[in-house]
Coordinates of C-alpha atoms and ligand atoms in Angstrom, one line a residue:
X1 CA 76.2 115.1 -130.8
X2 CA 78.7 117.2 -127.9
X3 CA 75.8 117.6 -125.9
X4 CA 74.7 114.6 -125.8
X5 CA 78.5 113.2 -125.1
X6 CA 78.1 115.7 -122.3
X7 CA 74.9 114.5 -120.6
X8 CA 75.8 111.0 -121.5
X9 CA 78.2 109.0 -119.4
X10 CA 79.1 107.8 -116.2
X11 CA 75.3 109.9 -114.7
X12 CA 73.9 107.4 -116.5
X13 CA 75.4 103.9 -116.4
X14 CA 77.1 104.0 -112.6
X15 CA 75.2 106.8 -110.7
X16 CA 72.1 105.7 -112.0
X17 CA 71.6 101.6 -111.5
X18 CA 72.8 102.7 -107.9
X19 CA 70.7 105.3 -106.9
X20 CA 67.4 104.0 -108.5
X21 CA 68.6 100.8 -106.7
X22 CA 69.0 102.6 -103.0
X23 CA 65.2 104.5 -104.4
X24 CA 63.1 101.5 -105.1
X25 CA 63.8 100.8 -108.3
X26 CA 60.3 101.5 -110.7
X27 CA 59.6 104.5 -107.5
X28 CA 62.5 106.2 -108.6
X29 CA 62.1 105.6 -112.2
X30 CA 58.4 107.4 -112.3
X31 CA 59.3 110.4 -110.4
X32 CA 62.6 110.3 -112.1
X33 CA 60.7 110.6 -115.7
X34 CA 59.0 113.6 -114.0
X35 CA 62.1 115.4 -113.1
X36 CA 62.9 114.8 -117.0
X37 CA 60.1 116.0 -118.5
X38 CA 59.5 119.2 -116.0
X39 CA 62.8 120.4 -115.6
X40 CA 65.4 118.5 -118.6
X41 CA 63.3 120.5 -121.7
X42 CA 63.2 124.4 -120.2
X43 CA 66.6 124.0 -118.4
X44 CA 68.5 122.2 -121.3
X45 CA 66.8 124.9 -123.3
X46 CA 67.7 128.0 -121.5
X47 CA 71.5 126.7 -121.6
X48 CA 71.3 126.8 -125.3
X49 CA 69.9 129.7 -125.6
X50 CA 71.8 131.6 -123.1
X51 CA 74.7 130.7 -124.9
X52 CA 73.6 131.1 -128.3
X53 CA 72.1 134.7 -127.4
X54 CA 75.6 135.6 -126.1
X55 CA 77.8 133.3 -127.9
X56 CA 79.6 133.4 -124.6
X57 CA 80.5 130.8 -121.5
X58 CA 79.3 131.0 -118.6
X59 CA 81.5 133.3 -117.4
X60 CA 80.7 136.1 -119.5
X61 CA 77.0 134.7 -120.8
X62 CA 75.1 136.9 -117.4
X63 CA 76.9 140.1 -117.5
X64 CA 76.1 140.6 -121.5
X65 CA 72.7 139.5 -121.4
X66 CA 71.9 141.8 -118.3
X67 CA 74.4 144.6 -119.1
X68 CA 75.7 144.5 -115.2
X69 CA 77.3 142.5 -113.0
X70 CA 74.8 141.6 -110.7
X71 CA 74.5 137.9 -111.9
X72 CA 78.0 137.2 -111.7
X73 CA 77.7 134.9 -108.6
X74 CA 75.7 132.6 -110.9
X75 CA 79.4 132.1 -113.2
X76 CA 81.1 131.6 -109.9
X77 CA 78.3 129.0 -108.6
X78 CA 78.8 127.1 -112.2
X79 CA 82.4 126.9 -111.8
X80 CA 82.4 125.9 -107.7
X81 CA 79.7 123.2 -109.4
X82 CA 81.9 121.6 -111.5
X83 CA 85.2 121.7 -109.6
X84 CA 83.4 119.6 -107.1
X85 CA 81.7 117.2 -109.7
X86 CA 85.2 116.9 -111.4
X87 CA 86.4 116.4 -107.6
X88 CA 84.5 112.7 -107.7
X89 CA 83.7 112.1 -110.8
X90 CA 87.9 112.1 -113.0
X91 CA 87.7 109.1 -109.3
X92 CA 85.1 107.1 -110.9
X93 CA 86.5 107.2 -114.3
X94 CA 89.5 106.5 -112.3
X95 CA 88.0 102.8 -111.2
X96 CA 86.8 102.2 -115.2
X97 CA 90.0 102.9 -116.7
X98 CA 91.5 100.3 -113.9
X99 CA 88.5 97.4 -114.9
X100 CA 89.8 98.9 -118.5
X101 CA 93.6 97.2 -118.1
X102 CA 91.6 94.5 -116.1
X103 CA 89.9 93.0 -118.7
X104 CA 92.5 93.4 -121.2
X105 CA 94.5 91.5 -118.8
X106 CA 90.9 88.9 -118.5
X107 CA 91.1 89.3 -114.6
X108 CA 87.8 88.9 -114.2
X109 CA 87.1 85.4 -116.1
X110 CA 85.9 82.7 -113.6
X111 CA 85.8 85.2 -110.2
X112 CA 82.5 84.5 -108.2
X113 CA 80.0 87.4 -107.3
X114 CA 81.9 87.4 -103.6
X115 CA 85.1 87.7 -105.2
X116 CA 84.5 90.2 -107.7
X117 CA 82.4 92.6 -104.9
X118 CA 85.7 91.7 -102.5
X119 CA 87.7 93.0 -105.7
X120 CA 85.9 95.9 -105.9
X121 CA 87.0 97.0 -102.2
X122 CA 90.8 96.1 -102.7
X123 CA 90.8 98.2 -106.4
X124 CA 89.3 101.3 -104.2
X125 CA 91.6 100.5 -101.2
X126 CA 94.8 100.3 -103.4
X127 CA 95.0 104.6 -103.4
X128 CA 98.7 104.9 -105.0
X129 CA 96.9 102.8 -107.5
X130 CA 94.0 104.4 -107.6
X131 CA 95.1 108.1 -107.6
X132 CA 97.2 107.1 -111.0
X133 CA 94.2 106.3 -112.6
X134 CA 92.3 109.1 -111.6
X135 CA 95.1 111.3 -112.4
X136 CA 95.1 109.6 -116.1
X137 CA 91.6 111.2 -117.1
X138 CA 92.4 114.5 -115.7
X139 CA 96.1 114.4 -118.1
X140 CA 93.7 113.2 -121.1
X141 CA 90.6 115.8 -120.4
X142 CA 93.3 118.4 -120.4
X143 CA 95.1 117.3 -123.3
X144 CA 91.8 117.5 -125.2
X145 CA 91.4 120.9 -124.5
X146 CA 95.1 121.9 -125.0
X147 CA 95.4 121.0 -128.4
X148 CA 91.9 122.7 -128.9
X149 CA 90.4 119.0 -130.6
X150 CA 86.7 119.2 -129.8
X151 CA 85.9 118.9 -132.7
X152 CA 87.3 115.5 -133.2
X153 CA 85.7 114.6 -130.3
X154 CA 82.5 115.3 -131.8
X155 CA 83.3 113.1 -134.8
X156 CA 84.2 110.3 -131.9
X157 CA 81.3 110.4 -130.3
X158 CA 79.5 110.5 -133.7
X159 CA 80.7 106.8 -133.8
X160 CA 81.2 105.7 -130.2
X161 CA 77.6 107.0 -129.1
X162 CA 75.8 104.2 -131.5
X163 CA 78.1 101.5 -130.9
X164 CA 77.8 102.2 -127.2
X165 CA 74.0 101.8 -127.3
X166 CA 74.5 98.4 -129.6
X167 CA 76.5 97.0 -127.4
X168 CA 74.4 97.5 -124.5
X169 CA 71.3 96.3 -126.3
X170 CA 73.0 93.3 -127.2
X171 CA 74.1 93.0 -122.9
X172 CA 70.5 93.4 -122.3
X173 CA 69.5 90.4 -124.5
X174 CA 71.4 88.1 -122.8
X175 CA 70.7 89.2 -119.3
X176 CA 67.4 88.7 -119.9
X177 CA 67.8 85.0 -120.7
X178 CA 69.2 85.1 -117.5
X179 CA 67.0 82.2 -114.8
X180 CA 65.3 84.9 -112.6
X181 CA 65.7 88.1 -114.5
X182 CA 61.9 88.9 -114.6
X183 CA 62.0 90.2 -110.9
X184 CA 64.5 92.4 -112.1
X185 CA 62.2 94.1 -114.9
X186 CA 59.7 94.0 -111.9
X187 CA 61.7 95.7 -109.2
X188 CA 62.6 98.5 -112.1
X189 CA 59.4 98.7 -114.0
X190 CA 56.5 97.6 -111.4
X191 CA 56.3 100.9 -109.2
X192 CA 55.0 100.8 -105.6
X193 CA 54.1 104.0 -104.6
X194 CA 53.9 103.3 -101.1
X195 CA 58.4 104.3 -101.4
X196 CA 57.9 107.4 -102.8
X197 CA 58.8 109.5 -100.1
X198 CA 60.5 113.3 -100.1
X199 CA 64.5 111.8 -100.5
X200 CA 63.2 109.6 -103.5
X201 CA 62.1 112.8 -104.6
X202 CA 65.1 114.8 -104.0
X203 CA 67.7 111.8 -105.0
X204 CA 65.2 111.9 -108.8
X205 CA 65.8 115.8 -109.3
X206 CA 69.4 115.7 -108.6
X207 CA 70.0 112.7 -110.8
X208 CA 68.1 114.5 -113.3
X209 CA 70.6 117.6 -113.3
X210 CA 73.4 115.2 -112.9
X211 CA 72.6 113.1 -116.0
X212 CA 70.9 115.8 -118.3
X213 CA 74.4 118.3 -117.2
X214 CA 72.1 121.0 -116.2
X215 CA 72.2 123.9 -113.4
X216 CA 76.6 124.4 -114.6
X217 CA 76.4 126.6 -117.6
X218 CA 78.2 123.0 -119.3
X219 CA 75.6 123.5 -122.2
X220 CA 75.9 127.0 -122.3
X221 CA 79.5 126.6 -124.1
X222 CA 77.5 124.5 -126.4
X223 CA 75.2 126.7 -127.4
X224 CA 77.8 129.5 -127.5
X225 CA 79.0 127.3 -130.7
X226 CA 75.3 126.4 -132.0
X227 CA 75.0 127.5 -135.6
X228 CA 72.6 130.4 -136.2
X229 CA 69.9 128.2 -138.3
X230 CA 70.3 125.4 -135.2
X231 CA 67.1 124.8 -133.7
X232 CA 67.1 125.1 -130.2
X233 CA 64.2 123.0 -128.9
X234 CA 64.6 119.7 -131.4
X235 CA 68.9 119.6 -130.1
X236 CA 67.2 120.1 -126.7
X237 CA 64.8 116.7 -127.1
X238 CA 67.3 115.1 -128.7
X239 CA 69.6 115.1 -126.3
X240 CA 67.0 114.0 -123.4
X241 CA 66.0 111.1 -125.6
X242 CA 69.3 110.0 -125.9
X243 CA 70.7 110.6 -122.1
X244 CA 67.0 108.8 -121.0
X245 CA 67.1 106.2 -123.3
X246 CA 71.2 105.2 -122.3
X247 CA 70.0 105.7 -118.6
X248 CA 66.8 103.1 -119.0
X249 CA 69.1 101.0 -120.6
X250 CA 71.7 100.6 -117.9
X251 CA 68.4 99.4 -115.7
X252 CA 67.3 97.1 -117.9
X253 CA 71.4 95.6 -118.2
X254 CA 72.0 96.2 -114.4
X255 CA 68.5 94.9 -112.3
X256 CA 67.9 91.6 -114.3
X257 CA 71.2 90.4 -113.5
X258 CA 71.3 91.6 -110.1
X259 CA 68.6 89.7 -108.8
X260 CA 69.0 86.6 -111.0
X261 CA 73.2 86.6 -109.6
X262 CA 71.2 86.8 -105.9
X263 CA 72.8 90.6 -105.1
X264 CA 71.3 93.2 -103.3
X265 CA 70.7 96.4 -105.9
X266 CA 71.2 98.6 -102.8
X267 CA 74.5 98.1 -102.8
X268 CA 75.3 101.5 -103.6
X269 CA 78.2 103.4 -106.1
X270 CA 80.1 99.7 -106.3
X271 CA 77.0 98.3 -107.7
X272 CA 77.8 97.9 -111.1
X273 CA 81.6 97.4 -111.2
X274 CA 80.2 94.0 -109.3
X275 CA 77.5 93.1 -111.7
X276 CA 79.4 94.0 -115.2
X277 CA 82.1 91.8 -114.7
X278 CA 79.6 88.9 -114.5
X279 CA 77.4 90.0 -116.6
X280 CA 80.3 89.6 -119.4
X281 CA 80.7 85.8 -118.3
X282 CA 77.6 85.0 -119.4
X283 CA 78.1 86.6 -123.5
X284 CA 79.5 84.9 -125.9
X285 CA 83.0 86.3 -126.1
X286 CA 83.5 87.4 -122.9
X287 CA 87.3 89.1 -123.0
X288 CA 86.2 90.6 -126.3
X289 CA 83.2 92.7 -124.8
X290 CA 84.1 93.4 -121.7
X291 CA 87.2 94.8 -123.4
X292 CA 84.9 97.2 -125.3
X293 CA 82.8 98.0 -123.0
X294 CA 85.2 99.3 -120.6
X295 CA 86.4 101.0 -123.1
X296 CA 83.4 102.4 -124.5
X297 CA 82.3 103.5 -121.0
X298 CA 86.0 105.4 -120.4
X299 CA 85.6 107.4 -124.1
X300 CA 81.4 108.4 -122.2
X301 CA 83.1 109.4 -119.4
X302 CA 85.9 111.5 -121.1
X303 CA 83.0 113.0 -123.5
X304 CA 81.3 114.6 -120.0
X305 CA 85.0 115.5 -118.3
X306 CA 85.7 117.9 -121.2
X307 CA 82.4 119.4 -121.1
X308 CA 83.3 120.0 -117.4
X309 CA 86.9 120.9 -117.5
X310 CA 85.7 123.1 -120.2
X311 CA 83.4 125.6 -117.3
X312 CA 86.4 126.0 -115.8
X313 CA 88.8 126.8 -117.8
X314 CA 86.8 129.3 -119.8
X315 CA 86.2 130.7 -116.6
X316 CA 89.7 131.8 -115.4
X317 CA 91.0 132.6 -119.0
X318 CA 87.9 135.3 -119.3
X319 CA 87.9 136.0 -115.6
X320 CA 91.6 137.1 -115.8
X321 CA 91.0 139.2 -118.4
X322 CA 92.9 137.3 -120.8
X323 CA 96.2 137.4 -118.8
X324 CA 96.2 134.1 -118.3
X325 CA 95.9 132.4 -121.9
X326 CA 93.8 129.3 -122.6
X327 CA 97.5 126.9 -122.5
X328 CA 97.9 128.7 -119.2
X329 CA 94.5 127.8 -117.5
X330 CA 94.0 124.0 -118.7
X331 CA 97.5 123.8 -116.1
X332 CA 95.9 125.9 -113.6
X333 CA 92.6 124.1 -113.9
X334 CA 94.3 120.6 -113.9
X335 CA 96.5 121.5 -110.6
X336 CA 93.2 122.8 -108.5
X337 CA 91.2 119.6 -109.4
X338 CA 94.0 116.7 -109.1
X339 CA 94.1 118.4 -105.6
X340 CA 90.4 117.5 -105.5
X341 CA 91.1 114.2 -106.8
X342 CA 94.1 113.4 -104.2
X343 CA 91.4 114.3 -101.8
X344 CA 88.0 112.5 -103.2
X345 CA 90.7 109.2 -103.5
X346 CA 92.1 109.2 -99.7
X347 CA 89.1 110.6 -98.3
X348 CA 85.6 108.7 -98.8
X349 CA 83.3 111.1 -97.4
X350 CA 84.5 113.9 -99.2
X351 CA 83.7 111.7 -102.2
X352 CA 80.3 111.1 -101.4
X353 CA 80.0 115.0 -100.2
X354 CA 80.9 115.8 -103.2
X355 CA 78.6 114.1 -105.2
X356 CA 75.7 114.8 -102.7
X357 CA 75.7 118.6 -102.3
X358 CA 76.3 119.0 -106.2
X359 CA 73.5 116.8 -107.5
X360 CA 71.2 117.4 -104.5
X361 CA 72.0 121.3 -104.2
X362 CA 74.0 123.1 -106.5
X363 CA 72.9 122.0 -109.7
X364 CA 69.1 123.3 -108.3
X365 CA 70.1 126.1 -107.2
X366 CA 72.7 126.9 -110.7
X367 CA 69.2 125.8 -112.8
X368 CA 66.2 128.0 -110.0
X369 CA 69.1 131.2 -111.3
X370 CA 69.3 130.9 -114.8
X371 CA 65.1 130.5 -114.4
X372 CA 65.2 133.3 -112.3
X373 CA 67.3 135.0 -114.9
X374 CA 65.8 134.8 -118.0
X375 CA 62.2 134.6 -117.0
X376 CA 62.6 138.2 -114.6
X377 CA 65.5 139.7 -115.3
X378 CA 66.0 139.6 -119.5
X379 CA 63.0 141.1 -121.6
X380 CA 60.5 138.5 -122.8
X381 CA 61.3 139.0 -126.4
X382 CA 63.2 142.1 -127.1
X383 CA 66.8 142.4 -128.9
X384 CA 68.5 141.2 -125.2
X385 CA 65.8 138.4 -124.7
X386 CA 67.1 134.9 -125.2
X387 CA 63.8 133.9 -127.4
X388 CA 65.3 136.3 -129.9
X389 CA 68.4 133.5 -130.5
X390 CA 65.9 131.0 -132.0
X391 CA 63.7 130.8 -134.7
X392 CA 62.2 127.9 -134.4
X393 CA 60.5 129.0 -131.0
X394 CA 57.2 130.3 -132.1
X395 CA 54.8 132.6 -130.1
X396 CA 52.4 130.1 -128.2
X397 CA 55.5 128.3 -127.4
X398 CA 57.3 131.5 -126.6
X399 CA 55.1 132.2 -124.3
X400 CA 54.5 128.9 -122.4
X401 CA 58.0 128.5 -122.0
X402 CA 58.6 131.7 -120.1
X403 CA 56.0 130.9 -118.1
X404 CA 57.9 127.5 -117.0
X405 CA 61.0 129.2 -116.2
X406 CA 59.1 132.4 -113.9
X407 CA 56.5 130.0 -112.0
X408 CA 56.6 126.5 -113.1
X409 CA 60.0 125.1 -112.9
X410 CA 61.9 127.4 -109.7
X411 CA 58.6 126.6 -107.7
X412 CA 59.2 123.2 -108.5
X413 CA 62.4 123.0 -106.9
X414 CA 61.6 125.1 -104.3
X415 CA 59.1 122.9 -103.1
X416 CA 61.0 119.7 -103.5
X417 CA 63.9 121.4 -101.5
X418 CA 61.7 122.2 -98.4
X419 CA 59.8 118.8 -98.7
X420 CA 63.4 117.2 -98.7
X421 CA 63.8 119.2 -95.6
X422 CA 60.4 117.8 -93.8
X423 CA 59.3 121.6 -93.9
X424 CA 56.2 120.6 -96.1
Ligands
PFF501 N1 76.2 114.4 -117.4 C1 77.3 113.5 -116.8 C2 77.0 112.3 -116.7 O1 76.1 111.6 -117.1 O2 78.1 111.2 -116.8 C3 77.9 114.1 -115.9 C4 77.8 115.5 -116.1 C5 79.1 116.6 -117.2 C6 77.2 116.9 -115.1 C7 78.8 117.7 -117.3 C8 77.9 118.5 -115.7 C9 78.3 118.3 -116.5 F1 78.6 119.6 -117.3

């Protein structure tokens, strides 16, 4: 559940609809699902297995398994990726917190679509306020790591995840009753294959890594906490199914509403913040629905930021050889993150750049590094191999898994890179 909490977040509800909207709807969905099948299962399993086998976070795991420091660059890449993602992710979490406070005061009641759009622009343009709302989730995340209440978070997400799903189902039901919603469903489900371009494929791959939290070591930490008896394959499949379900549900809510309200699906990052308040106005209890939904969204974002910050905190703690304890590491990481948040709030280009460079380049590179590490560098089945960490992967399945790591996944990532550079 904690890993699902890391995966399910703003990537599903904020990013997936706007990236899908910009990249042809159904065409994007098909490529995205192929990416989830191709990369999702082998890579989530790999991170879990590395963590479970080594008992370490992304900092010490590679060295522990390999016995030397040659793969330490991969730990550094994971840490750097976590920092850059936090820079923009906390800003979007800040938008959610800002919308939650406004939902509480009933600001959205009776606003037209045009006003909702300019409202979002006004929210983002108010930099001091935005900064405050972005630093608030940094402080909340730091507090969770400071007091080490991760188990409490897991208990919380066991209740809140089903509640979020239920809420989204209700919203989907309401949206599908709107006039013109079928055009949105067609946009999302009826594919026009001519719209599949190298850019669409690259964006789908990036979104898959981002949404499933893979390629930057967050799930290695969760693997390290797994009980010995836990089945890695089954757990990985559960995380993938839940994450994909939430993303598709977000599409089923957003696109029919976009077309019913006469909006453009290519609105970009502001898409859901314009559409959601308008959807609540159509529901039976607008105030209650909007407050409940934005509260759940904030918590879903926090369960993701906790896993992100944990990567950096564990890194600083362990890299200092114990000189910096957990509390000091939390403070240092928070200070660094706040500096990045200031940059992202102040300069929109940096916000967009961090978003793109992490999902489209750094996470795929990190994932490829992990594939090559496990596939080529560690002995396949011996004492040191990761398969030893799990009794659930039987002989043939283990062979297929290792073959995927050695050839299929790295080759697919390289092909997608070359394709998007128009070299192929
Ligand atoms: N998967 C998260 C989301 O979809 O919102 C984002 C994320 C969390 C990415 C944790 C990476 C990570 F380590």
